mmCIF file of N, CA and C in Angstrom:
data_model
loop_
_atom_site.group_PDB
_atom_site.id
_atom_site.type_symbol
_atom_site.label_atom_id
_atom_site.label_comp_id
_atom_site.label_asym_id
_atom_site.label_seq_id
_atom_site.Cartn_x
_atom_site.Cartn_y
_atom_site.Cartn_z
ATOM 1 N N MET A 1 260.389 193.350 -8.915
ATOM 2 C CA MET A 1 261.697 192.700 -9.154
ATOM 3 C C MET A 1 262.769 193.713 -8.654
ATOM 4 N N SER A 2 263.771 193.233 -7.947
ATOM 5 C CA SER A 2 264.854 194.122 -7.647
ATOM 6 C C SER A 2 265.880 194.467 -8.773
ATOM 7 N N ARG A 3 266.448 195.517 -8.675
ATOM 8 C CA ARG A 3 267.519 195.829 -9.724
ATOM 9 C C ARG A 3 268.751 195.033 -9.426
ATOM 10 N N ARG A 4 269.235 194.684 -10.498
ATOM 11 C CA ARG A 4 270.697 194.126 -10.473
ATOM 12 C C ARG A 4 271.738 195.210 -10.153
ATOM 13 N N ARG A 5 272.675 194.795 -9.352
ATOM 14 C CA ARG A 5 273.733 195.833 -8.970
ATOM 15 C C ARG A 5 274.745 196.021 -9.891
ATOM 16 N N ARG A 6 275.117 194.871 -10.648
ATOM 17 C CA ARG A 6 276.208 194.983 -11.525
ATOM 18 C C ARG A 6 276.048 194.028 -12.745
ATOM 19 N N TYR A 7 276.576 194.543 -13.843
ATOM 20 C CA TYR A 7 276.648 193.764 -15.182
ATOM 21 C C TYR A 7 278.089 193.661 -15.728
ATOM 22 N N ALA A 8 278.384 192.640 -16.429
ATOM 23 C CA ALA A 8 279.585 192.657 -17.174
ATOM 24 C C ALA A 8 279.141 192.770 -18.720
ATOM 25 N N LEU A 9 279.530 193.896 -19.340
ATOM 26 C CA LEU A 9 279.256 194.098 -20.749
ATOM 27 C C LEU A 9 280.425 193.577 -21.553
ATOM 28 N N THR A 10 280.168 192.844 -22.591
ATOM 29 C CA THR A 10 281.210 192.241 -23.402
ATOM 30 C C THR A 10 281.143 192.972 -24.861
ATOM 31 N N PHE A 11 282.183 193.579 -25.265
ATOM 32 C CA PHE A 11 282.233 194.239 -26.549
ATOM 33 C C PHE A 11 283.121 193.402 -27.472
ATOM 34 N N PRO A 12 282.711 193.483 -28.725
ATOM 35 C CA PRO A 12 283.539 192.794 -29.752
ATOM 36 C C PRO A 12 285.062 193.290 -29.896
ATOM 37 N N GLY A 13 285.872 192.374 -30.253
ATOM 38 C CA GLY A 13 287.259 192.836 -30.503
ATOM 39 C C GLY A 13 287.268 193.565 -31.811
ATOM 40 N N THR A 14 288.583 193.918 -32.188
ATOM 41 C CA THR A 14 288.700 194.634 -33.509
ATOM 42 C C THR A 14 288.183 193.738 -34.701
ATOM 43 N N PRO A 15 287.418 194.231 -35.543
ATOM 44 C CA PRO A 15 286.971 193.534 -36.634
ATOM 45 C C PRO A 15 288.181 193.050 -37.531
ATOM 46 N N GLY A 16 288.142 191.837 -38.044
ATOM 47 C CA GLY A 16 289.131 191.286 -38.794
ATOM 48 C C GLY A 16 290.519 190.971 -38.052
ATOM 49 N N GLY A 17 290.504 191.201 -36.641
ATOM 50 C CA GLY A 17 291.672 190.906 -35.870
ATOM 51 C C GLY A 17 291.313 189.705 -34.956
ATOM 52 N N HIS A 18 292.394 189.291 -34.294
ATOM 53 C CA HIS A 18 292.252 188.256 -33.289
ATOM 54 C C HIS A 18 292.408 188.710 -31.947
ATOM 55 N N ALA A 19 292.173 189.947 -31.618
ATOM 56 C CA ALA A 19 292.161 190.558 -30.375
ATOM 57 C C ALA A 19 291.077 190.054 -29.378
ATOM 58 N N PRO A 20 291.292 189.911 -28.214
ATOM 59 C CA PRO A 20 290.259 189.357 -27.356
ATOM 60 C C PRO A 20 289.136 190.425 -27.227
ATOM 61 N N GLN A 21 287.884 189.953 -26.893
ATOM 62 C CA GLN A 21 286.854 190.946 -26.490
ATOM 63 C C GLN A 21 287.147 191.612 -25.269
ATOM 64 N N ASP A 22 286.612 192.919 -25.253
ATOM 65 C CA ASP A 22 286.716 193.748 -24.103
ATOM 66 C C ASP A 22 285.522 193.537 -23.110
ATOM 67 N N VAL A 23 285.748 193.369 -21.868
ATOM 68 C CA VAL A 23 284.823 193.287 -20.794
ATOM 69 C C VAL A 23 284.916 194.327 -19.914
ATOM 70 N N VAL A 24 283.697 195.077 -19.554
ATOM 71 C CA VAL A 24 283.568 196.187 -18.721
ATOM 72 C C VAL A 24 282.515 195.912 -17.754
ATOM 73 N N VAL A 25 282.957 195.965 -16.397
ATOM 74 C CA VAL A 25 281.887 195.895 -15.358
ATOM 75 C C VAL A 25 281.329 197.138 -14.980
ATOM 76 N N VAL A 26 279.927 197.244 -15.004
ATOM 77 C CA VAL A 26 279.202 198.383 -14.742
ATOM 78 C C VAL A 26 278.390 198.207 -13.558
ATOM 79 N N THR A 27 278.143 199.310 -12.810
ATOM 80 C CA THR A 27 277.415 199.306 -11.473
ATOM 81 C C THR A 27 276.060 200.164 -11.532
ATOM 82 N N ASP A 28 275.118 199.728 -10.979
ATOM 83 C CA ASP A 28 273.878 200.601 -10.846
ATOM 84 C C ASP A 28 274.220 202.125 -10.406
ATOM 85 N N THR A 29 273.706 203.049 -11.082
ATOM 86 C CA THR A 29 273.974 204.390 -10.636
ATOM 87 C C THR A 29 272.834 204.840 -9.722
ATOM 88 N N GLY A 30 271.720 204.256 -9.729
ATOM 89 C CA GLY A 30 270.606 204.729 -8.965
ATOM 90 C C GLY A 30 269.702 205.603 -9.761
ATOM 91 N N THR A 31 270.012 205.732 -11.022
ATOM 92 C CA THR A 31 269.179 206.716 -11.999
ATOM 93 C C THR A 31 268.487 205.848 -12.944
ATOM 94 N N SER A 32 267.625 206.388 -13.666
ATOM 95 C CA SER A 32 266.895 205.751 -14.772
ATOM 96 C C SER A 32 267.162 206.577 -16.091
ATOM 97 N N GLY A 33 267.221 205.775 -17.165
ATOM 98 C CA GLY A 33 267.577 206.369 -18.514
ATOM 99 C C GLY A 33 266.409 206.810 -19.210
ATOM 100 N N PRO A 34 266.414 207.251 -20.462
ATOM 101 C CA PRO A 34 265.267 207.667 -21.228
ATOM 102 C C PRO A 34 264.251 206.662 -21.515
ATOM 103 N N GLY A 35 264.467 205.386 -21.346
ATOM 104 C CA GLY A 35 263.523 204.350 -21.501
ATOM 105 C C GLY A 35 262.891 203.899 -20.207
ATOM 106 N N GLY A 36 263.369 204.566 -19.166
ATOM 107 C CA GLY A 36 262.757 204.352 -17.820
ATOM 108 C C GLY A 36 263.494 203.201 -17.013
ATOM 109 N N TYR A 37 264.540 202.579 -17.734
ATOM 110 C CA TYR A 37 265.261 201.468 -17.032
ATOM 111 C C TYR A 37 266.538 201.980 -16.335
ATOM 112 N N PRO A 38 266.955 201.140 -15.477
ATOM 113 C CA PRO A 38 268.251 201.650 -14.668
ATOM 114 C C PRO A 38 269.516 201.861 -15.563
ATOM 115 N N VAL A 39 270.162 202.841 -15.050
ATOM 116 C CA VAL A 39 271.495 203.284 -15.668
ATOM 117 C C VAL A 39 272.602 202.723 -14.986
ATOM 118 N N TYR A 40 273.517 202.208 -15.663
ATOM 119 C CA TYR A 40 274.824 201.488 -15.026
ATOM 120 C C TYR A 40 275.942 202.193 -15.782
ATOM 121 N N ALA A 41 277.040 202.335 -14.792
ATOM 122 C CA ALA A 41 278.287 203.008 -15.358
ATOM 123 C C ALA A 41 279.436 202.274 -14.748
ATOM 124 N N ASP A 42 280.621 202.374 -15.570
ATOM 125 C CA ASP A 42 281.866 201.825 -15.060
ATOM 126 C C ASP A 42 282.528 202.817 -13.968
ATOM 127 N N ALA A 43 283.674 202.322 -13.397
ATOM 128 C CA ALA A 43 284.235 203.194 -12.343
ATOM 129 C C ALA A 43 284.619 204.570 -12.800
ATOM 130 N N SER A 44 284.974 204.732 -14.102
ATOM 131 C CA SER A 44 285.412 206.044 -14.657
ATOM 132 C C SER A 44 284.079 206.888 -15.014
ATOM 133 N N GLY A 45 283.046 206.359 -15.197
ATOM 134 C CA GLY A 45 281.797 207.126 -15.623
ATOM 135 C C GLY A 45 281.802 207.318 -17.084
ATOM 136 N N ILE A 46 282.759 206.773 -17.912
ATOM 137 C CA ILE A 46 282.711 206.962 -19.333
ATOM 138 C C ILE A 46 281.849 206.024 -20.006
ATOM 139 N N VAL A 47 281.789 204.653 -19.598
ATOM 140 C CA VAL A 47 280.945 203.652 -20.076
ATOM 141 C C VAL A 47 279.617 203.743 -19.370
ATOM 142 N N ARG A 48 278.527 204.093 -20.071
ATOM 143 C CA ARG A 48 277.209 204.207 -19.347
ATOM 144 C C ARG A 48 276.113 203.449 -20.308
ATOM 145 N N ALA A 49 275.407 202.674 -19.627
ATOM 146 C CA ALA A 49 274.308 201.916 -20.323
ATOM 147 C C ALA A 49 273.101 201.846 -19.520
ATOM 148 N N GLU A 50 271.951 201.882 -20.240
ATOM 149 C CA GLU A 50 270.672 201.562 -19.780
ATOM 150 C C GLU A 50 270.314 200.245 -20.123
ATOM 151 N N ILE A 51 270.064 199.380 -18.944
ATOM 152 C CA ILE A 51 269.722 197.986 -19.257
ATOM 153 C C ILE A 51 268.367 197.585 -18.770
ATOM 154 N N SER A 52 267.495 197.011 -19.607
ATOM 155 C CA SER A 52 266.117 196.675 -19.310
ATOM 156 C C SER A 52 266.135 195.424 -18.467
ATOM 157 N N ASP A 53 264.983 195.104 -17.840
ATOM 158 C CA ASP A 53 264.861 193.936 -17.050
ATOM 159 C C ASP A 53 264.855 192.669 -17.979
ATOM 160 N N LEU A 54 264.951 192.725 -19.247
ATOM 161 C CA LEU A 54 265.130 191.737 -20.202
ATOM 162 C C LEU A 54 266.512 191.502 -20.790
ATOM 163 N N GLY A 55 267.480 192.443 -20.165
ATOM 164 C CA GLY A 55 268.852 192.423 -20.511
ATOM 165 C C GLY A 55 269.160 193.201 -21.847
ATOM 166 N N GLU A 56 268.322 193.968 -22.267
ATOM 167 C CA GLU A 56 268.514 194.697 -23.646
ATOM 168 C C GLU A 56 269.267 195.921 -23.179
ATOM 169 N N VAL A 57 270.329 196.304 -23.835
ATOM 170 C CA VAL A 57 271.246 197.304 -23.507
ATOM 171 C C VAL A 57 271.079 198.491 -24.482
ATOM 172 N N ARG A 58 270.986 199.742 -23.955
ATOM 173 C CA ARG A 58 271.117 200.969 -24.732
ATOM 174 C C ARG A 58 272.265 201.766 -24.238
ATOM 175 N N MET A 59 273.320 201.867 -24.967
ATOM 176 C CA MET A 59 274.560 202.619 -24.672
ATOM 177 C C MET A 59 274.094 204.188 -24.631
ATOM 178 N N LEU A 60 274.659 204.800 -23.520
ATOM 179 C CA LEU A 60 274.467 206.233 -23.417
ATOM 180 C C LEU A 60 275.746 207.029 -23.482
ATOM 181 N N ALA A 61 275.864 208.098 -24.181
ATOM 182 C CA ALA A 61 277.027 208.933 -24.346
ATOM 183 C C ALA A 61 277.235 209.624 -23.031
ATOM 184 N N SER A 62 278.451 209.496 -22.635
ATOM 185 C CA SER A 62 278.850 210.348 -21.315
ATOM 186 C C SER A 62 279.545 211.612 -21.621
ATOM 187 N N GLY A 63 279.706 211.917 -22.917
ATOM 188 C CA GLY A 63 280.368 213.110 -23.234
ATOM 189 C C GLY A 63 280.193 213.430 -24.777
ATOM 190 N N GLY A 64 280.577 214.588 -25.252
ATOM 191 C CA GLY A 64 280.401 215.099 -26.570
ATOM 192 C C GLY A 64 281.169 214.158 -27.607
ATOM 193 N N HIS A 65 280.654 214.063 -28.795
ATOM 194 C CA HIS A 65 281.374 213.352 -29.928
ATOM 195 C C HIS A 65 281.718 211.949 -29.711
ATOM 196 N N GLN A 66 280.864 211.312 -28.724
ATOM 197 C CA GLN A 66 280.964 209.859 -28.670
ATOM 198 C C GLN A 66 280.036 209.140 -29.502
ATOM 199 N N SER A 67 280.430 207.951 -29.994
ATOM 200 C CA SER A 67 279.413 207.085 -30.710
ATOM 201 C C SER A 67 279.632 205.697 -29.990
ATOM 202 N N PRO A 68 279.041 205.469 -28.952
ATOM 203 C CA PRO A 68 279.214 204.242 -28.177
ATOM 204 C C PRO A 68 278.831 202.953 -28.981
ATOM 205 N N GLN A 69 279.781 202.024 -28.768
ATOM 206 C CA GLN A 69 279.549 200.698 -29.438
ATOM 207 C C GLN A 69 278.672 199.950 -28.509
ATOM 208 N N THR A 70 277.735 199.215 -29.156
ATOM 209 C CA THR A 70 276.855 198.246 -28.414
ATOM 210 C C THR A 70 277.497 196.973 -28.100
ATOM 211 N N PRO A 71 277.356 196.596 -26.822
ATOM 212 C CA PRO A 71 278.002 195.282 -26.437
ATOM 213 C C PRO A 71 277.268 194.056 -27.064
ATOM 214 N N VAL A 72 277.974 193.010 -27.166
ATOM 215 C CA VAL A 72 277.445 191.785 -27.785
ATOM 216 C C VAL A 72 276.666 190.959 -26.733
ATOM 217 N N HIS A 73 277.015 191.229 -25.349
ATOM 218 C CA HIS A 73 276.388 190.577 -24.269
ATOM 219 C C HIS A 73 276.460 191.255 -23.079
ATOM 220 N N ALA A 74 275.308 191.217 -22.198
ATOM 221 C CA ALA A 74 275.352 191.772 -20.826
ATOM 222 C C ALA A 74 274.959 190.671 -20.029
ATOM 223 N N GLU A 75 275.919 190.393 -19.058
ATOM 224 C CA GLU A 75 275.865 189.266 -18.050
ATOM 225 C C GLU A 75 275.628 189.824 -16.641
ATOM 226 N N PRO A 76 274.438 189.526 -15.975
ATOM 227 C CA PRO A 76 274.276 190.060 -14.651
ATOM 228 C C PRO A 76 275.303 189.228 -13.665
ATOM 229 N N LEU A 77 275.891 189.989 -12.637
ATOM 230 C CA LEU A 77 276.814 189.574 -11.824
ATOM 231 C C LEU A 77 276.145 189.451 -10.389
ATOM 232 N N LEU A 78 276.680 188.482 -9.670
ATOM 233 C CA LEU A 78 276.203 188.508 -8.292
ATOM 234 C C LEU A 78 276.718 189.546 -7.400
ATOM 235 N N PRO A 79 276.066 189.951 -6.418
ATOM 236 C CA PRO A 79 276.513 191.294 -5.574
ATOM 237 C C PRO A 79 277.903 190.902 -5.110
#
């Protein structure tokens, strides 16, 4: 099965608020994460995620003192 090139990760808004959800588009980096699945990153390299072939997401810290929030949804995008 071929790797997806891009995903849209949807993160929840502020708890108790009416802020819209945040959506970040990540692209395949060509590397694999600790679980052996492809690693995707946004253009800044700050948002990094390992996404399985079943769409399961594991957020990866890109720097010290980060505690990445897990998205509520990962949507594969067309090339």
